[in-house]
Coordinates of C-alpha atoms in Angstrom, one line a residue:
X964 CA 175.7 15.0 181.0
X965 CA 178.2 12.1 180.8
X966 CA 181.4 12.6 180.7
X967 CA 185.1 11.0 179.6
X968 CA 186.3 9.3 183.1
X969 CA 190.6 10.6 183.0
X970 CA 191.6 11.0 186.7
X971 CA 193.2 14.8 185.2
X972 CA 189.2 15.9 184.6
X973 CA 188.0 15.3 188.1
X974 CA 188.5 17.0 191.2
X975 CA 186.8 17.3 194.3
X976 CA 186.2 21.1 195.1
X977 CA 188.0 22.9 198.1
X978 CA 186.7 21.8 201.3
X979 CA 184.4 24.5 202.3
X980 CA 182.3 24.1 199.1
X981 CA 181.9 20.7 199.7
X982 CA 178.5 20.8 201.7
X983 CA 177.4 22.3 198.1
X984 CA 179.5 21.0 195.6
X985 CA 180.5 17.7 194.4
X986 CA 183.7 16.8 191.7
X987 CA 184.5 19.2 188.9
X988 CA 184.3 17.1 186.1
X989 CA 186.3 18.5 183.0
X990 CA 185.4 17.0 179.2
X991 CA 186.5 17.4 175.9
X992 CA 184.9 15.1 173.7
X993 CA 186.1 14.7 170.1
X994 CA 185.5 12.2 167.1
X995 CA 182.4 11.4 167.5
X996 CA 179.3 11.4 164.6
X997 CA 177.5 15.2 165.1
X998 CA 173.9 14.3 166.1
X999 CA 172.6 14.6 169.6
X1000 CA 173.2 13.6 172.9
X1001 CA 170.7 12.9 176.3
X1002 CA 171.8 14.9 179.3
X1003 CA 170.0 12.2 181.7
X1004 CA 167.8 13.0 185.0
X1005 CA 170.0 12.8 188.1
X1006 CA 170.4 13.5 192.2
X1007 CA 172.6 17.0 191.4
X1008 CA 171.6 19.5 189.3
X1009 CA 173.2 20.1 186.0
X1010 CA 176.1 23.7 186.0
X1011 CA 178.4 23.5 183.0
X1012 CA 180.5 26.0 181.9
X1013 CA 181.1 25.6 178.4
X1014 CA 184.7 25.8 176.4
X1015 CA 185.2 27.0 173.5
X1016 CA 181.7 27.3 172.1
X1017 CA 178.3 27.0 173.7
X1018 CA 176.3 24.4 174.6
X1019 CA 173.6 24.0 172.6
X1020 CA 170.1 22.5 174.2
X1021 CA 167.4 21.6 171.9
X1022 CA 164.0 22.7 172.9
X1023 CA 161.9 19.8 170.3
X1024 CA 158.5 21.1 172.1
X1025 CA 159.4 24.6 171.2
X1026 CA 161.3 23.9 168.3
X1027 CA 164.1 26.5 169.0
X1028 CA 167.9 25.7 170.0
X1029 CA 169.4 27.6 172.9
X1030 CA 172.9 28.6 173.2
X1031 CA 174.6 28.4 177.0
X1032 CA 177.8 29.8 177.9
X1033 CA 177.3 28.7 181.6
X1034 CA 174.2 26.3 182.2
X1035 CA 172.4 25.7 185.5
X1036 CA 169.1 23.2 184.9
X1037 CA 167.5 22.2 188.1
X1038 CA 166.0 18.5 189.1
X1039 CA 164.6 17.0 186.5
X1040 CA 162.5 13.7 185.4
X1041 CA 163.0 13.9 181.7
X1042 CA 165.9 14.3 179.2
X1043 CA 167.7 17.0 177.7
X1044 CA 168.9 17.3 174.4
X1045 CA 172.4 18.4 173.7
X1046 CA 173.3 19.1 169.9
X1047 CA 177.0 18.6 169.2
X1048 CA 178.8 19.1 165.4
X1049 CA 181.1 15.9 166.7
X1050 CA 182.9 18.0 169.9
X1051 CA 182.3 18.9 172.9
X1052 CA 184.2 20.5 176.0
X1053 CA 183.3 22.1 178.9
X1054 CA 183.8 21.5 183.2
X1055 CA 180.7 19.9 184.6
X1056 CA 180.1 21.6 188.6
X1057 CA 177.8 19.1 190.5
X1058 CA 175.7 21.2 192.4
X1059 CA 173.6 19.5 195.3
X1060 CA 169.9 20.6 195.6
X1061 CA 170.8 22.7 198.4
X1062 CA 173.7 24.9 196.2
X1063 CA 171.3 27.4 194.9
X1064 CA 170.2 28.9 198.3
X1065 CA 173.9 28.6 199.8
X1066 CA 174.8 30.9 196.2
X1067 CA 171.9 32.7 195.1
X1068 CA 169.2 33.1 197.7
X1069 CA 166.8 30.7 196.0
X1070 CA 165.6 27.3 196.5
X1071 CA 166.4 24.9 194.1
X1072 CA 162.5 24.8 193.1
X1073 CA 162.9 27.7 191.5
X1074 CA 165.6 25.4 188.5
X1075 CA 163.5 22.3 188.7
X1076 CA 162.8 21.3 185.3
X1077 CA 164.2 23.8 183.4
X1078 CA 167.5 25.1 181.8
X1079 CA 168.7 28.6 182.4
X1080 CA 171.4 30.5 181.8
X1081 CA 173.2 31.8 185.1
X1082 CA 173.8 35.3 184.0
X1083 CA 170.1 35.3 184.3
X1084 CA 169.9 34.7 187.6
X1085 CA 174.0 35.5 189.0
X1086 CA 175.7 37.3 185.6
X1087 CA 179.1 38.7 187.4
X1088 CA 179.8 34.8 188.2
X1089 CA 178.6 33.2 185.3
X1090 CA 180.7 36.3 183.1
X1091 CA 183.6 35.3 185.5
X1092 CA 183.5 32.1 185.5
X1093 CA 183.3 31.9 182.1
X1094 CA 186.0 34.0 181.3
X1095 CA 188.1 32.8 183.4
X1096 CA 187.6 29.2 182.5
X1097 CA 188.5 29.9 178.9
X1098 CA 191.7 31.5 179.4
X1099 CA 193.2 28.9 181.4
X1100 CA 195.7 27.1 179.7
X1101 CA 195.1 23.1 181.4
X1102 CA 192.2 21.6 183.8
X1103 CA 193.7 22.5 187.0
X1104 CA 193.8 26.1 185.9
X1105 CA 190.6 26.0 185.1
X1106 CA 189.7 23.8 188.4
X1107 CA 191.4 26.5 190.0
X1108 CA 189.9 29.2 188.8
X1109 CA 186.4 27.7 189.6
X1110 CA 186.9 27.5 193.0
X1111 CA 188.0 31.0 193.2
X1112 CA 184.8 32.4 192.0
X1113 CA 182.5 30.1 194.2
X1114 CA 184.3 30.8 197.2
X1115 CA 183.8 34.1 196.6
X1116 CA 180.2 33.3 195.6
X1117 CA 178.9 31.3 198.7
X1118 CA 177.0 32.2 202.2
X1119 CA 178.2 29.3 203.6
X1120 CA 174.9 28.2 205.0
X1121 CA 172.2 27.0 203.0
X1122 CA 168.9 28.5 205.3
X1123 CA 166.7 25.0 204.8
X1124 CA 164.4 23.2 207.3
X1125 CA 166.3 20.3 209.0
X1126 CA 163.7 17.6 208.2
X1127 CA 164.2 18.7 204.6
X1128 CA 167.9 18.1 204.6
X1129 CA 167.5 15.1 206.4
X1130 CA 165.1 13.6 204.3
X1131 CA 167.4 14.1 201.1
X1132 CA 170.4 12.6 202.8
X1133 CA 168.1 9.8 203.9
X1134 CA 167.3 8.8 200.3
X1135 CA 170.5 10.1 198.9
X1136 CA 172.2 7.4 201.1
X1137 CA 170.1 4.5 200.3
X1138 CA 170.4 5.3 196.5
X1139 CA 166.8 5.8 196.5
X1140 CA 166.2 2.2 198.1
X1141 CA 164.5 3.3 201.5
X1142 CA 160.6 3.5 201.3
X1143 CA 159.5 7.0 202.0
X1144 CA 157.3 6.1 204.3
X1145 CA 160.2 5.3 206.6
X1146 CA 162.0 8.5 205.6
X1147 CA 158.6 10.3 207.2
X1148 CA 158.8 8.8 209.6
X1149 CA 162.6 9.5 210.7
X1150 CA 162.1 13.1 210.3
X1151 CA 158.9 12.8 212.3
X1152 CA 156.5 14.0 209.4
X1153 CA 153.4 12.7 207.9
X1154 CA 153.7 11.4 204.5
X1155 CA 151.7 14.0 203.2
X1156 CA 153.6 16.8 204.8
X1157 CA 156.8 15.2 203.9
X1158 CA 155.6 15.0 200.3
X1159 CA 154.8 19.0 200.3
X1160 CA 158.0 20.6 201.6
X1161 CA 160.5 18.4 199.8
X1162 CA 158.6 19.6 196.6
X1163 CA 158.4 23.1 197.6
X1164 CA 162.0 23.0 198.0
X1165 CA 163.2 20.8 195.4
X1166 CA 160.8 20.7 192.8
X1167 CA 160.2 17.1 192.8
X1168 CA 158.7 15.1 195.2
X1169 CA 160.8 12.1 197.6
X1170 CA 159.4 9.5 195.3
X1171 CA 160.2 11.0 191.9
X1172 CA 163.7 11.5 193.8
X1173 CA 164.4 8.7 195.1
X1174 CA 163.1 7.2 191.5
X1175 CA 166.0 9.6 190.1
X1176 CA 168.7 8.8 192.6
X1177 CA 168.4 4.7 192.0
X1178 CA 168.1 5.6 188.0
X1179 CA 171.2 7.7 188.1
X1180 CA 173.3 4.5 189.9
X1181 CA 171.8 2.3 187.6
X1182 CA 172.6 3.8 184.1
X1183 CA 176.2 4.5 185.4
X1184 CA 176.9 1.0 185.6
X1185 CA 175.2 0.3 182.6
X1186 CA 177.5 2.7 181.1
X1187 CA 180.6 0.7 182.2
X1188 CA 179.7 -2.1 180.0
X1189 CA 180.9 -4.8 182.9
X1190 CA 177.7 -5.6 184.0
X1191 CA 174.9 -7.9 182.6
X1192 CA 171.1 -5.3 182.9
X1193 CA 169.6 -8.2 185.2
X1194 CA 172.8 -7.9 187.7
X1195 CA 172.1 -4.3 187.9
X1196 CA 168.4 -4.2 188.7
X1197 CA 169.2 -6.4 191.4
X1198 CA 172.2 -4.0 192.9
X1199 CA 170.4 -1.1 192.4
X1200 CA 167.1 -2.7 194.6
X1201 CA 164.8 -2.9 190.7
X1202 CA 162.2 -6.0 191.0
X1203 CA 163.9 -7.1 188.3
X1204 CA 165.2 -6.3 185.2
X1205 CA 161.5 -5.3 184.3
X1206 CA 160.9 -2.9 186.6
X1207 CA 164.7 -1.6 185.1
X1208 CA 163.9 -1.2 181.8
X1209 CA 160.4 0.3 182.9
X1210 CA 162.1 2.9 185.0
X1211 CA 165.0 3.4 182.2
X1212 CA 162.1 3.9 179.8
X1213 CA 160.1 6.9 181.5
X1214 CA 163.2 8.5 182.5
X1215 CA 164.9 8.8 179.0
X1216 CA 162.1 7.6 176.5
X1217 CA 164.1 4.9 175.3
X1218 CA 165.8 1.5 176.6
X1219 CA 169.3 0.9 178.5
X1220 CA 170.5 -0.6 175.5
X1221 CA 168.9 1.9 172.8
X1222 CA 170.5 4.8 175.1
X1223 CA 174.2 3.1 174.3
X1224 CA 173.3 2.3 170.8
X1225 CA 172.2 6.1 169.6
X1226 CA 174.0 7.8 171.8
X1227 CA 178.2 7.5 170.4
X1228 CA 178.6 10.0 173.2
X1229 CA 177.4 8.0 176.3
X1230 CA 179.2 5.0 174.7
X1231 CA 182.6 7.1 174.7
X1232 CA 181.8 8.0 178.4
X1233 CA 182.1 6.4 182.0
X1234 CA 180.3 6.2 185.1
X1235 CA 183.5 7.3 186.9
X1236 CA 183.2 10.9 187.3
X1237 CA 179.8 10.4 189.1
X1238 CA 178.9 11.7 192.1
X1239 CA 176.6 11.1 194.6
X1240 CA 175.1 13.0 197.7
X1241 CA 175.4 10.1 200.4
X1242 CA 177.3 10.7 203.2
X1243 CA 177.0 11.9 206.6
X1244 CA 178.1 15.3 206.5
X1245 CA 175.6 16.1 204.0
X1246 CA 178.7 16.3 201.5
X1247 CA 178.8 14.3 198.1
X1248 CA 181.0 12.1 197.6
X1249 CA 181.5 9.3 194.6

């Protein structure tokens, strides 16, 4: 999900989550026409805690409507749908891929392409969190208050191969630019080997990641409005603006500018509380 860029809403976690966890990213979201909103593919998986009521996901496939009170969805290459009444507020945790062993014991295959809810799969956090959350009186309760519970919450190592890791960071760093033939290569693995253990791990294979990853950078700029589509398909490495909209397309189902135009809530929000998993310490940073 997008959400409201205020520098009071973001903060970076305490340092020894930070191999796991990005920015918390708070949002409260007001004003707006009630319809729906697209919670977009991207590099971190998606764990909100909601405020004040729950989020509410539309399943069209299934027509049904689940309720979250604290969401974790893994990797995904499709949209979400988020049905809102013209508010929403809630604090966004970036996860990396590697968060869900360092947590709960499990590989983030095991969220990849699905939402759950996490007293599913970890219910004394997600009850705690929760509460906790919607007691606090201001964001930095709250950020504070998150943090407690995680600490308390991870192993502090995250058990994965090395190549694995190394491979993410590779494309991670490149914003999905570097050819995974060369990423094989680095970690000293066939393609074809390299293509099976990242997708046993992840859910997605390097390709549809790195495909996510240059997506992700590219609709965040889109979203600031300063930059003309064909400018950004060259930044992000796109062909051209083409191959853009092509990649936009099969990621959201609609266009860059149809996203903006239907969507009052990605227009109302910025790029600037994105994160990204790209430097060297395997930490993500904007």
């Amino acid at each position: 999900m997008s959400v409201v860029a205020n520098d009071d809403l973001i903060r970076r976690p305490h340092p020894r989550l930070r191999p796991f966890v990005g920015d918390y990213v708070g949002y409260d979201i007001s004003g707006v026409p009630a319809g729906t909103h697209l919670g977009l593919p991207s590099g971190s998986l998606t764990f909100i805690v909601a405020i004040d009521q729950p989020l509410q996901q539309c399943m069209p496939k299934a027509e049904k409507t689940d309720s979250f009170d604290v969401l974790l969805a893994g990797l995904h290459l499709w949209p979400t749908i988020i049905q809102h009444e013209g508010a929403m507020a809630g604090v966004q945790i970036n996860f990396t891929p590697f968060a869900p062993r360092a947590f709960f014991d499990m590989p983030a295959v095991e969220f990849a392409h699905r939402s759950l809810d996490l007293s599913d799969v970890a219910r004394p956090v997600a009850v705690e969190l929760h509460e906790r959350v919607n007691a606090a009186t201001g964001w930095p309760e709250r950020f504070d208050a998150i943090d407690d519970v995680l600490l308390r919450a991870v192993h502090g190592e995250a058990h994965l191969r090395p190549e694995v890791v190394e491979s993410w960071r590779q494309i991670a760093r490149s914003h999905g630019g570097l050819p995974v033939s060369l990423v094989a290569d680095q970690v000293g693995w066939s393609r074809r080997h390299l293509n099976g253990q990242f997708r046993a791990e992840f859910g997605i294979g390097p390709k549809e990641a790195a495909r996510v990853i240059r997506f992700d950078r590219a609709r965040r700029i889109i979203a600031s409005g300063r930059t003309g589509l064909a400018e950004v398909a060259a930044v992000c490495g796109y062909t051209d603006q083409s191959h853009l909209n092509r990649d936009f397309r099969l990621l959201t189902g609609t266009s860059p500018t149809g996203w903006l135009d239907d969507d009052p809530v990605a227009r109302r929000s910025s790029p600037e509380g994105a994160v990204s998993f790209s430097d060297d310490s395997g930490r993500i940073s904007r």
